[in-house]
mmCIF file of C-alpha atoms and ligand atoms in Angstrom:
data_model
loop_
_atom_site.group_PDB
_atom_site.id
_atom_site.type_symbol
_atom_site.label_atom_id
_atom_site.label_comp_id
_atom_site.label_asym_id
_atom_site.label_seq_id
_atom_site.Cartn_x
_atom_site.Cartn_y
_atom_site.Cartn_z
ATOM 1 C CA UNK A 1 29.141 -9.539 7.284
ATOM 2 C CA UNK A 2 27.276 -8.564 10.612
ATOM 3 C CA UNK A 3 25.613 -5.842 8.987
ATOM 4 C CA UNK A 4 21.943 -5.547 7.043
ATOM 5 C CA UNK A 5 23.004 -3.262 4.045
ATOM 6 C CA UNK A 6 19.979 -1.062 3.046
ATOM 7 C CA UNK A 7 19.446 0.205 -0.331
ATOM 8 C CA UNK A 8 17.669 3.521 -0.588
ATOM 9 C CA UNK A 9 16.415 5.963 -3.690
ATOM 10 C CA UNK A 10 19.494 8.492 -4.075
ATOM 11 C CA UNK A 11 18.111 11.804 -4.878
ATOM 12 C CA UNK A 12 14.268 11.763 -6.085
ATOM 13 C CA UNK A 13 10.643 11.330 -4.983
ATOM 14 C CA UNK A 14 11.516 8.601 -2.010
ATOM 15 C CA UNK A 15 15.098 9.811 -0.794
ATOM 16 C CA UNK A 16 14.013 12.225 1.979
ATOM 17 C CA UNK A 17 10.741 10.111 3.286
ATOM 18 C CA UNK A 18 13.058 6.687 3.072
ATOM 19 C CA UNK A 19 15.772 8.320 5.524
ATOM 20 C CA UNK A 20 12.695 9.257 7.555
ATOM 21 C CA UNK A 21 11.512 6.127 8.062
ATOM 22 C CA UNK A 22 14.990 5.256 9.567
ATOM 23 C CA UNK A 23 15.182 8.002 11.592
ATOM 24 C CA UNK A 24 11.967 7.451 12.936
ATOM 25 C CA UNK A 25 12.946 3.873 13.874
ATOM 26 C CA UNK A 26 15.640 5.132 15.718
ATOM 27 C CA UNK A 27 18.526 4.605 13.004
ATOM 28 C CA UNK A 28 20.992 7.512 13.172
ATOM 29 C CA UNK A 29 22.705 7.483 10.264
ATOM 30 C CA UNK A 30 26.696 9.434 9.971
ATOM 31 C CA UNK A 31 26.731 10.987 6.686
ATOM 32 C CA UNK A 32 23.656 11.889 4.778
ATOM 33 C CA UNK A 33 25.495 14.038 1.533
ATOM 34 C CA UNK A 34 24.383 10.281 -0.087
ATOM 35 C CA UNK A 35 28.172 9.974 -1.958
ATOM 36 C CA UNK A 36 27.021 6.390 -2.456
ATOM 37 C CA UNK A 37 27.373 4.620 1.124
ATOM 38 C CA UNK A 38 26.693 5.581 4.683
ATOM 39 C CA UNK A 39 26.749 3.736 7.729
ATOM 40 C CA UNK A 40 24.326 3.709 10.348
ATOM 41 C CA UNK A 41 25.530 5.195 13.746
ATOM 42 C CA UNK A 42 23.793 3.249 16.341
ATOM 43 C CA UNK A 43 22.455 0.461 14.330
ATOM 44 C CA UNK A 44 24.604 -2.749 12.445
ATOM 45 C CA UNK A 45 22.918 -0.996 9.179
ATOM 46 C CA UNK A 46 24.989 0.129 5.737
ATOM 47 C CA UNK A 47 23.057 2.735 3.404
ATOM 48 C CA UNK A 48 23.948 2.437 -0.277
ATOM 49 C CA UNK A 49 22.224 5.299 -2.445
ATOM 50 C CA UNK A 50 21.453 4.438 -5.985
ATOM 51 C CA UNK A 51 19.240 4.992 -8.267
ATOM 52 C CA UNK A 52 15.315 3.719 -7.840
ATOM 53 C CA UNK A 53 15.495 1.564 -11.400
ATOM 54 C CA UNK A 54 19.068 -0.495 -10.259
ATOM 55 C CA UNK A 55 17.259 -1.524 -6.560
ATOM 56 C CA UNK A 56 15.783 -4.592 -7.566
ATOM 57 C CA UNK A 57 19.028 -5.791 -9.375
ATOM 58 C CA UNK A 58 21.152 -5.192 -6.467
ATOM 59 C CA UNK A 59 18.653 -6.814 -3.738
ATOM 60 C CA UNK A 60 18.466 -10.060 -6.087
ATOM 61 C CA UNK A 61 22.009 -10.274 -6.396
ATOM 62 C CA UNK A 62 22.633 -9.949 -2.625
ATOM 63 C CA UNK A 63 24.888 -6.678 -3.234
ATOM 64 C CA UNK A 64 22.276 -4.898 -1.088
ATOM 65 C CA UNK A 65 20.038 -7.195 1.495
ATOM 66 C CA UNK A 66 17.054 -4.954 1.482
ATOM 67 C CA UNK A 67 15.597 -1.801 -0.492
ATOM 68 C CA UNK A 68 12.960 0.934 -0.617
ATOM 69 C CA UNK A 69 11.474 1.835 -3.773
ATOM 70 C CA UNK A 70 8.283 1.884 -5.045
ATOM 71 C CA UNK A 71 6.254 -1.163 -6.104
ATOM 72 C CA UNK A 72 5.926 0.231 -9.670
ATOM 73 C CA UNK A 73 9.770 -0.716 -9.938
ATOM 74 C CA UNK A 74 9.359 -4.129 -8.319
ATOM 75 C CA UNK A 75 6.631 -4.879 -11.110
ATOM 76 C CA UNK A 76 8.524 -3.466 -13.930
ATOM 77 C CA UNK A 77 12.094 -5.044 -12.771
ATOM 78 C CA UNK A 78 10.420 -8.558 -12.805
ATOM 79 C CA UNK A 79 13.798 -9.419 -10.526
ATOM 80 C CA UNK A 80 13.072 -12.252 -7.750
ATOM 81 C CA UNK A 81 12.993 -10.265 -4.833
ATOM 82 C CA UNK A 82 10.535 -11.027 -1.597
ATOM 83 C CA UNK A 83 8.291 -7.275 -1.035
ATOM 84 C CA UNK A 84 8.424 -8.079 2.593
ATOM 85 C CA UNK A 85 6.157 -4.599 3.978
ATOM 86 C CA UNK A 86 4.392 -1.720 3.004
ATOM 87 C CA UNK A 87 5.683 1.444 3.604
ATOM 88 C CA UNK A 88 2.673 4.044 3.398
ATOM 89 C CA UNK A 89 4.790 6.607 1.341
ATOM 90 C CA UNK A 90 5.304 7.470 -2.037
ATOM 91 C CA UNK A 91 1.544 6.631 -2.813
ATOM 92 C CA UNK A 92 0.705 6.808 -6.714
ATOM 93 C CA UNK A 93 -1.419 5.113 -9.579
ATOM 94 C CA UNK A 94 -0.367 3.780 -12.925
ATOM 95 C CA UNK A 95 -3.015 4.529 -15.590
ATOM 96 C CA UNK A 96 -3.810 4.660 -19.485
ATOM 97 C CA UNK A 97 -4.030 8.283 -20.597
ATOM 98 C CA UNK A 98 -5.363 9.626 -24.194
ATOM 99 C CA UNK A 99 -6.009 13.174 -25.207
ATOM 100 C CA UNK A 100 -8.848 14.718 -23.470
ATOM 101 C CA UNK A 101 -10.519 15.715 -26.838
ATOM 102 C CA UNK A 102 -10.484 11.984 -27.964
ATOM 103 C CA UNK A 103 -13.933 9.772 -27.145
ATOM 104 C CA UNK A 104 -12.652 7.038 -25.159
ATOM 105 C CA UNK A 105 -14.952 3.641 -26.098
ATOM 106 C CA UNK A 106 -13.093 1.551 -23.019
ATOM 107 C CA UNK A 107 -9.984 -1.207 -23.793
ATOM 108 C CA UNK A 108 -10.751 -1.548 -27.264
ATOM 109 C CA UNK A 109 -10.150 2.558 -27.743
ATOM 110 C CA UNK A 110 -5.766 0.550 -27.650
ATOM 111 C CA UNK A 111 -6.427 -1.633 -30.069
ATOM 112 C CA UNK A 112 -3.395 -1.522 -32.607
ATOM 113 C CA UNK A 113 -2.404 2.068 -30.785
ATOM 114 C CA UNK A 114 0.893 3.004 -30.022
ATOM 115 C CA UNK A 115 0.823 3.950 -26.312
ATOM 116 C CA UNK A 116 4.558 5.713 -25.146
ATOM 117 C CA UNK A 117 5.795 4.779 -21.487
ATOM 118 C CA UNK A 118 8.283 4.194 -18.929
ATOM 119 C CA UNK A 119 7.030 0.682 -17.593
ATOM 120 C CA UNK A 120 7.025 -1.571 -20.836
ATOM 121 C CA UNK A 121 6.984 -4.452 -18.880
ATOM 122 C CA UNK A 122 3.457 -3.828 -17.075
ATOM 123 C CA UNK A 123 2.034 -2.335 -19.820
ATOM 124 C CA UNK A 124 2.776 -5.614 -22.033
ATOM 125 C CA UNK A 125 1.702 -7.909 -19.284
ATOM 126 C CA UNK A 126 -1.964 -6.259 -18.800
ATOM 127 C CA UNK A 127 -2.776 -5.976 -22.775
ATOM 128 C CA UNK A 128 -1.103 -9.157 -23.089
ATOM 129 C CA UNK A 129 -3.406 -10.751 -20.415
ATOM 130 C CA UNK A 130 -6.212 -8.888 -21.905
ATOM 131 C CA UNK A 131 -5.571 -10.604 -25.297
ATOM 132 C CA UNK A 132 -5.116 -6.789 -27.033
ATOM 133 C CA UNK A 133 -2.569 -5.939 -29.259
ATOM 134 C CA UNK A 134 -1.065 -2.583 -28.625
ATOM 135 C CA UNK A 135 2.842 -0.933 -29.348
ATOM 136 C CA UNK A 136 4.412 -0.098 -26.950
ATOM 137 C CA UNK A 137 6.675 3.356 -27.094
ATOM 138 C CA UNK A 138 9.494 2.739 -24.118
ATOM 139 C CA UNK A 139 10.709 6.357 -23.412
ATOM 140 C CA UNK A 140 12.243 7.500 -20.098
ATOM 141 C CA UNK A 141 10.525 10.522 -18.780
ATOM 142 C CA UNK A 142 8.789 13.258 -20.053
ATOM 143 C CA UNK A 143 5.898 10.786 -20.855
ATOM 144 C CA UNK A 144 3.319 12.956 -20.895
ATOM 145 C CA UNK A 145 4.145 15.244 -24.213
ATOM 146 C CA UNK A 146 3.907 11.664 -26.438
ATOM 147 C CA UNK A 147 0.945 12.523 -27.709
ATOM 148 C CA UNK A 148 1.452 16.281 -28.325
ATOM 149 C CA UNK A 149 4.422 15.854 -30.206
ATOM 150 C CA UNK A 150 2.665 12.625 -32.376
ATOM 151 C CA UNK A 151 5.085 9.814 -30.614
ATOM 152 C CA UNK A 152 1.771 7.753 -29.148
ATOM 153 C CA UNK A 153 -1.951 7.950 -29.131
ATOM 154 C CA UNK A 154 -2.317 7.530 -25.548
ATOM 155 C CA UNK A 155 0.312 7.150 -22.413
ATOM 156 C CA UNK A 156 1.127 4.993 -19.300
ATOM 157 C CA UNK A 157 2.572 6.480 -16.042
ATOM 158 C CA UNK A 158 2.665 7.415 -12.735
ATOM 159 C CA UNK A 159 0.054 9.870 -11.773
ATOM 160 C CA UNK A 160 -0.874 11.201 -8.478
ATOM 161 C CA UNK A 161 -2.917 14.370 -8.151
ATOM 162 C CA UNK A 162 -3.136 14.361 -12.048
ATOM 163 C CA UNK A 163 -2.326 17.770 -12.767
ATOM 164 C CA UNK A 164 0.452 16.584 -15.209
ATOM 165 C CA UNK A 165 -1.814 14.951 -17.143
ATOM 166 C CA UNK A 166 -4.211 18.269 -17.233
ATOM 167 C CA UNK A 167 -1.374 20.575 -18.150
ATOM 168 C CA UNK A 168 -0.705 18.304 -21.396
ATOM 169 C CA UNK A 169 -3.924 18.203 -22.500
ATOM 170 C CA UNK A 170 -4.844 14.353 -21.452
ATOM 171 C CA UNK A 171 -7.606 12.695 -19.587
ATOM 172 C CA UNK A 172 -7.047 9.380 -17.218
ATOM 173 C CA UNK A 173 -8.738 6.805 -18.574
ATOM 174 C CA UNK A 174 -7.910 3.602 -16.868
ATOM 175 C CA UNK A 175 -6.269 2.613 -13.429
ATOM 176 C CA UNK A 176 -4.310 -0.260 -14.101
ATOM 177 C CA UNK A 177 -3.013 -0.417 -10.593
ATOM 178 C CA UNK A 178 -2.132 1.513 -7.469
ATOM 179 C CA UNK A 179 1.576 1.710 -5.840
ATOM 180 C CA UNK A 180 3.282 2.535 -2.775
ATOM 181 C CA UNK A 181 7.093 2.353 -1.174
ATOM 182 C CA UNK A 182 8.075 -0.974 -0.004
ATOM 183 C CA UNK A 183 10.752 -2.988 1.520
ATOM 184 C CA UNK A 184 11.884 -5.655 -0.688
ATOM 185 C CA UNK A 185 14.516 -8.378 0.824
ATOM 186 C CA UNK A 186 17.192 -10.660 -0.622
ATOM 187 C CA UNK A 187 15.145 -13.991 -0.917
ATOM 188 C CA UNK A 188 18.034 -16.031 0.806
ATOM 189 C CA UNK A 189 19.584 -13.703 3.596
ATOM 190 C CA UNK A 190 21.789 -14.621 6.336
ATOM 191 C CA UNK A 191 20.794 -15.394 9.688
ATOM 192 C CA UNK A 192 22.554 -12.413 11.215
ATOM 193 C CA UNK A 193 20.808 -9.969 8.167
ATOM 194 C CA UNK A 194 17.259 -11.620 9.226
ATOM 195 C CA UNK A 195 17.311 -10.724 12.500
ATOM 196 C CA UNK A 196 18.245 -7.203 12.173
ATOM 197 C CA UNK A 197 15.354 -7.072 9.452
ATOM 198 C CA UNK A 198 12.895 -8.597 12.000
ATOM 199 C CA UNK A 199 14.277 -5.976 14.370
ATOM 200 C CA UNK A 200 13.818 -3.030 11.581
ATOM 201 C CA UNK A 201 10.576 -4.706 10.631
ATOM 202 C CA UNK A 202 9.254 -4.331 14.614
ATOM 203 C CA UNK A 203 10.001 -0.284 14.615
ATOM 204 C CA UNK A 204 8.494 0.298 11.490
ATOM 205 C CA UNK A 205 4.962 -1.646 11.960
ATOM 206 C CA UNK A 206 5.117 0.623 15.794
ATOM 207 C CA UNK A 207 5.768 3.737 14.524
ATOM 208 C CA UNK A 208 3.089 3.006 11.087
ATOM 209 C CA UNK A 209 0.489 1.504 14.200
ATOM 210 C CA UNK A 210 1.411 5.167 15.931
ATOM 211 C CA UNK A 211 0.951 7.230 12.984
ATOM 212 C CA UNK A 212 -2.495 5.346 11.978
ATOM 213 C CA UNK A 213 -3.470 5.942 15.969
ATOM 214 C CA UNK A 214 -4.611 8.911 18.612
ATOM 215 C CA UNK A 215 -4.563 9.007 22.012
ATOM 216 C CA UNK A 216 -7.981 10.269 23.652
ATOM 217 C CA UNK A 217 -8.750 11.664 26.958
ATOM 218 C CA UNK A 218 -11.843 12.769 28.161
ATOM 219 C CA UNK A 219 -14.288 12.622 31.187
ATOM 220 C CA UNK A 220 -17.714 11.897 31.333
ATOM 221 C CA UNK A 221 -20.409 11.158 34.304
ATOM 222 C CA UNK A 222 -20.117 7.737 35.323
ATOM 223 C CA UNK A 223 -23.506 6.560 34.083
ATOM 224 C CA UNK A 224 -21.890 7.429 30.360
ATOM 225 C CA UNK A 225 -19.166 4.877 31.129
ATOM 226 C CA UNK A 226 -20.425 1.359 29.371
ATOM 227 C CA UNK A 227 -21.666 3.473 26.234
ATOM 228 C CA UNK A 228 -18.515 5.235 26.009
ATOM 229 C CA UNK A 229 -16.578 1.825 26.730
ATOM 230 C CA UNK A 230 -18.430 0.673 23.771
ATOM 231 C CA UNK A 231 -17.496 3.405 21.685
ATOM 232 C CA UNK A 232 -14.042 3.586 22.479
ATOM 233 C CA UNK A 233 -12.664 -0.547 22.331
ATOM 234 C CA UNK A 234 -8.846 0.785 22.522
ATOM 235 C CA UNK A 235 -5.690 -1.346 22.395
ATOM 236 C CA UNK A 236 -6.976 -4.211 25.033
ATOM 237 C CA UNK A 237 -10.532 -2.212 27.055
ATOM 238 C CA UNK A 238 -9.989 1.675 28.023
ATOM 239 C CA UNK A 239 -8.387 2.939 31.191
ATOM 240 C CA UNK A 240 -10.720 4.467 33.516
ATOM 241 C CA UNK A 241 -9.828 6.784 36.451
ATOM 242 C CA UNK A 242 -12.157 8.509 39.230
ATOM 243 C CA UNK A 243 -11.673 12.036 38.593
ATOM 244 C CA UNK A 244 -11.809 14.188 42.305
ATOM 245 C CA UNK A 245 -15.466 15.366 41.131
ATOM 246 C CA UNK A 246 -17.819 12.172 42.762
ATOM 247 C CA UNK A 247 -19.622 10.781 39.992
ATOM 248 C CA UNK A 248 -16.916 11.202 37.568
ATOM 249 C CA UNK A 249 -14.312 9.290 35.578
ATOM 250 C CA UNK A 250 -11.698 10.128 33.254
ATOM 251 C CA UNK A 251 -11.053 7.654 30.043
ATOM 252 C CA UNK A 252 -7.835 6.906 28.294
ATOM 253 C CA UNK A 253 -8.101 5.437 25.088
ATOM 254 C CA UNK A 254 -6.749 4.640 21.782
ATOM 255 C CA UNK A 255 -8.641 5.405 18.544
ATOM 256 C CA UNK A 256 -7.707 4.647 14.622
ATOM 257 C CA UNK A 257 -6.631 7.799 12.900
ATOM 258 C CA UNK A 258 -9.759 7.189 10.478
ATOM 259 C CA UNK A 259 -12.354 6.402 12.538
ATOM 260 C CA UNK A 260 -11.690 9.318 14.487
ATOM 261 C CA UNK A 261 -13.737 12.061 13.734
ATOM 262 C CA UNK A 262 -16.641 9.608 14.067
ATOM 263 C CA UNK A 263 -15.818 8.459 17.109
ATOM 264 C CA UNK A 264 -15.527 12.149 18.348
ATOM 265 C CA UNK A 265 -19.055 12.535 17.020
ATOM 266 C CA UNK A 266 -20.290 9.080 19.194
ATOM 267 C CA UNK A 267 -18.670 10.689 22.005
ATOM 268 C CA UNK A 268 -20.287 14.107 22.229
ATOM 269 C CA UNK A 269 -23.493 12.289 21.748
ATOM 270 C CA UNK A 270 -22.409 10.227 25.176
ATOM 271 C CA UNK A 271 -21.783 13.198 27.104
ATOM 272 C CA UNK A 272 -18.287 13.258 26.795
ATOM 273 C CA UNK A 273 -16.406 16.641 27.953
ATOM 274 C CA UNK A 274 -12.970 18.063 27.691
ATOM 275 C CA UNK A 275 -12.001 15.174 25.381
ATOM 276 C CA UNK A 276 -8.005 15.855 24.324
ATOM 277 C CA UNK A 277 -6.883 13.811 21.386
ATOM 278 C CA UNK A 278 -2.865 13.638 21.453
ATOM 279 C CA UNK A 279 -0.203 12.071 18.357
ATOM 280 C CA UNK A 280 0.909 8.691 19.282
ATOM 281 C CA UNK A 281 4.999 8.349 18.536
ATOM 282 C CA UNK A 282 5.059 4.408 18.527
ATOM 283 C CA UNK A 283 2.936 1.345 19.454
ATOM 284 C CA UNK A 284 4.247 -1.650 20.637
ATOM 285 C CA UNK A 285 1.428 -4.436 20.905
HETATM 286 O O1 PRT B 1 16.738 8.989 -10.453
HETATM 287 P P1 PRT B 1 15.854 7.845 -10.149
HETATM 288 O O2 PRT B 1 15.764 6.822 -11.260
HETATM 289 O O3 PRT B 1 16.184 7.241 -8.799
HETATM 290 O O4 PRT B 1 14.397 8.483 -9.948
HETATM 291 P P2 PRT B 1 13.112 8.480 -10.913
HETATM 292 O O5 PRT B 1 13.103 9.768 -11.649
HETATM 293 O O6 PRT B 1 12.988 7.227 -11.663
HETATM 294 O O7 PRT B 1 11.927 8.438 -9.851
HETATM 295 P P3 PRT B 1 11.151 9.574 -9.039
HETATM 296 O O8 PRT B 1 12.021 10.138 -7.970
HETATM 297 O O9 PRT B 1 10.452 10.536 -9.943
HETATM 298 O O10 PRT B 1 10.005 8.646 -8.386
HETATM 299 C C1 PRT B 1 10.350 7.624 -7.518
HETATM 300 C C2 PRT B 1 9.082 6.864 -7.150
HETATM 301 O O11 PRT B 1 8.139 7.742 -6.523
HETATM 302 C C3 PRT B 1 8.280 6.281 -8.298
HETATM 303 O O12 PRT B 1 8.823 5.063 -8.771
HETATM 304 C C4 PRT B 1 6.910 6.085 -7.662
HETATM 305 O O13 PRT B 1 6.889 4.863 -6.943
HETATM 306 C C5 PRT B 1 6.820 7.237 -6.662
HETATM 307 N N1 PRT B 1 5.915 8.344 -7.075
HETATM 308 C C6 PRT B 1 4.879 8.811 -6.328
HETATM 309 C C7 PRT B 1 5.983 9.061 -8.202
HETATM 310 C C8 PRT B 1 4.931 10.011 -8.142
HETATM 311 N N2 PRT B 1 4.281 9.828 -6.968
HETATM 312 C C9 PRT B 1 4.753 10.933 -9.250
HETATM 313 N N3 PRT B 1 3.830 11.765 -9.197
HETATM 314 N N4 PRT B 1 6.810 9.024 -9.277
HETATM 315 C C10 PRT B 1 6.655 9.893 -10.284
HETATM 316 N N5 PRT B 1 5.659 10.835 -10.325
HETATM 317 C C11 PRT B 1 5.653 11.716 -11.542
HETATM 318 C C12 PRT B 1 4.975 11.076 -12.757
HETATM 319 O O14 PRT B 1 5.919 10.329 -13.484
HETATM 320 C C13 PRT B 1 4.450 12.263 -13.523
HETATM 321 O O15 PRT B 1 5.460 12.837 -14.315
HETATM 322 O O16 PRT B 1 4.918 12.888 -11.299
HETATM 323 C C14 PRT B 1 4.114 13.239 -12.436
HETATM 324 C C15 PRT B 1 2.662 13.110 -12.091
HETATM 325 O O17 PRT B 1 2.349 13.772 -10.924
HETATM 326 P P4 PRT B 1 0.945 14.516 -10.764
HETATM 327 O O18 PRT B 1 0.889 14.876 -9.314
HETATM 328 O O19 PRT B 1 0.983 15.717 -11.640
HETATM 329 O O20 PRT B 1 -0.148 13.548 -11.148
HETATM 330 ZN ZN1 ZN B 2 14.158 5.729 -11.723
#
């Protein structure tokens, strides 16, 4: 097969942001009503949609070469499966959670508790590690009314702005570990499936280096030039242009999306003027 066949979430938390990503790497893609297959229109690419929890399976068996799905899955699958790249989506914790009226007295608090949850497997592994006995409740979904309705002293799941856990009357306790989307690959694939995943791989890390960058502009007097040169390092040194006005230049440069604000600050202290800051679509090193 000359194709890479791409395994995305079907309907859920990941499906929109995973087609996204492939649009945003250029990846046009026929018919998106997700029956279970699709094929890419201007890419050797085949979308299968299935459900997050059956991704890992089908990547280890080779039925799909690659997948997106969160690395909670990968952990709690256990299948052997390579996570090739982070995908800076889908961003979430997985933590211990009691009932906010109970005193928590740290690790020990599990001890012999029965704690309900979706991901048995990590939950095992950490107590397990941590030489605690605990039982573990496996329940899909609806984790957090456990304790309300007397299943489990205390929960594991996914939380991420933690108003779940507020509305059912628990408190977070422990973070046992943080997750985001990821590409997992087939650990053997052909040659033809790892080039087009180097090629996939190249347009994702430009448009993540584009979405993690801004363009600046600005001028300044030309005396300001080495302190705003040292301000402003950009992709190689900044570009620097004689504006009309003698005694003036205009820089073009490229600053992280988080260090941005500061460096605006730096600037202004430099002298800086009419500084524009513009979105970067994709960066190619
Ligand atoms: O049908 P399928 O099996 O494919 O989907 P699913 O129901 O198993 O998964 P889905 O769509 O709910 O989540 C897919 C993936 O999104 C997860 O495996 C995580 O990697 C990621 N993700 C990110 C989340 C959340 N954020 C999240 N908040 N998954 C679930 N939640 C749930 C959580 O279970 C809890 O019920 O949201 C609630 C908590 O949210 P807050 O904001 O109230 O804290
Ligand atoms: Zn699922």
């Amino acid at each position: 097969m000359n194709k890479l066949r791409i395994a995305i979430q079907k309907s859920g938390r990941l499906s929109e942001k995973s087609l996204e990503m492939l649009r945003e790497c250029g990846i046009k893609i026929s018919n998106t009503d997700r029956k279970l297959k699709a094929e890419a229109r201007n890419f050797p690419m085949e979308i299968l949609f299935l459900r997050d929890d059956d991704i890992p399976q089908y990547v280890e068996q080779g039925v799909a070469d690659i997948g997106f799905l969160g690395e909670n899955e990968v952990w709690e699958k256990a299948k052997d499966v390579e996570v090739v790249q982070k995908l800076g989506f889908g961003n979430c914790r997985l933590s211990l959670a009691i009932p906010k009226e109970d005193e928590y007295t740290g690790l020990n608090f599990f001890r012999g508790k029965k704690i309900a949850t979706s991901y048995p497997v990590i939950l095992e592994k950490y107590f397990g590690e941590k030489g605690i006995d605990v039982q573990v409740e496996t329940i899909n979904g609806s984790v957090e009314i456990a304790t309300g309705i007397g299943l489990a002293n205390g929960i594991f799941d996914i939380v991420s702005t933690g108003s779940t856990l507020i509305m059912n009357g628990l408190k977070e306790v422990e973070t046992l570990m943080k997750s985001e989307a990821v590409l997992i690959a087939h650990k053997s694939l052909g040659r033809v499936q790892k080039e087009l995943l180097d090629k996939l791989l190249f347009r994702i890390k430009a448009y993540q280096r584009g979405v993690g960058s801004k363009y600046i502009v600005l001028n300044a007097p030309n005396e300001s030039i080495p302190k705003i040169c040292s301000i402003l390092p950009g992709m190689k040194s900044p570009s620097i242009l004689p504006l009309a006005d003698e005694g003036w230049s205009s820089v073009h440069s490229v600053v992280k999306e988080d260090e941005f604000w500061d460096v605006i600050d730096a600037l202004k202290e430099v002298k800086a003027q009419g500084i524009l800051v513009m979105p970067i679509e994709k960066m190619i090193l």
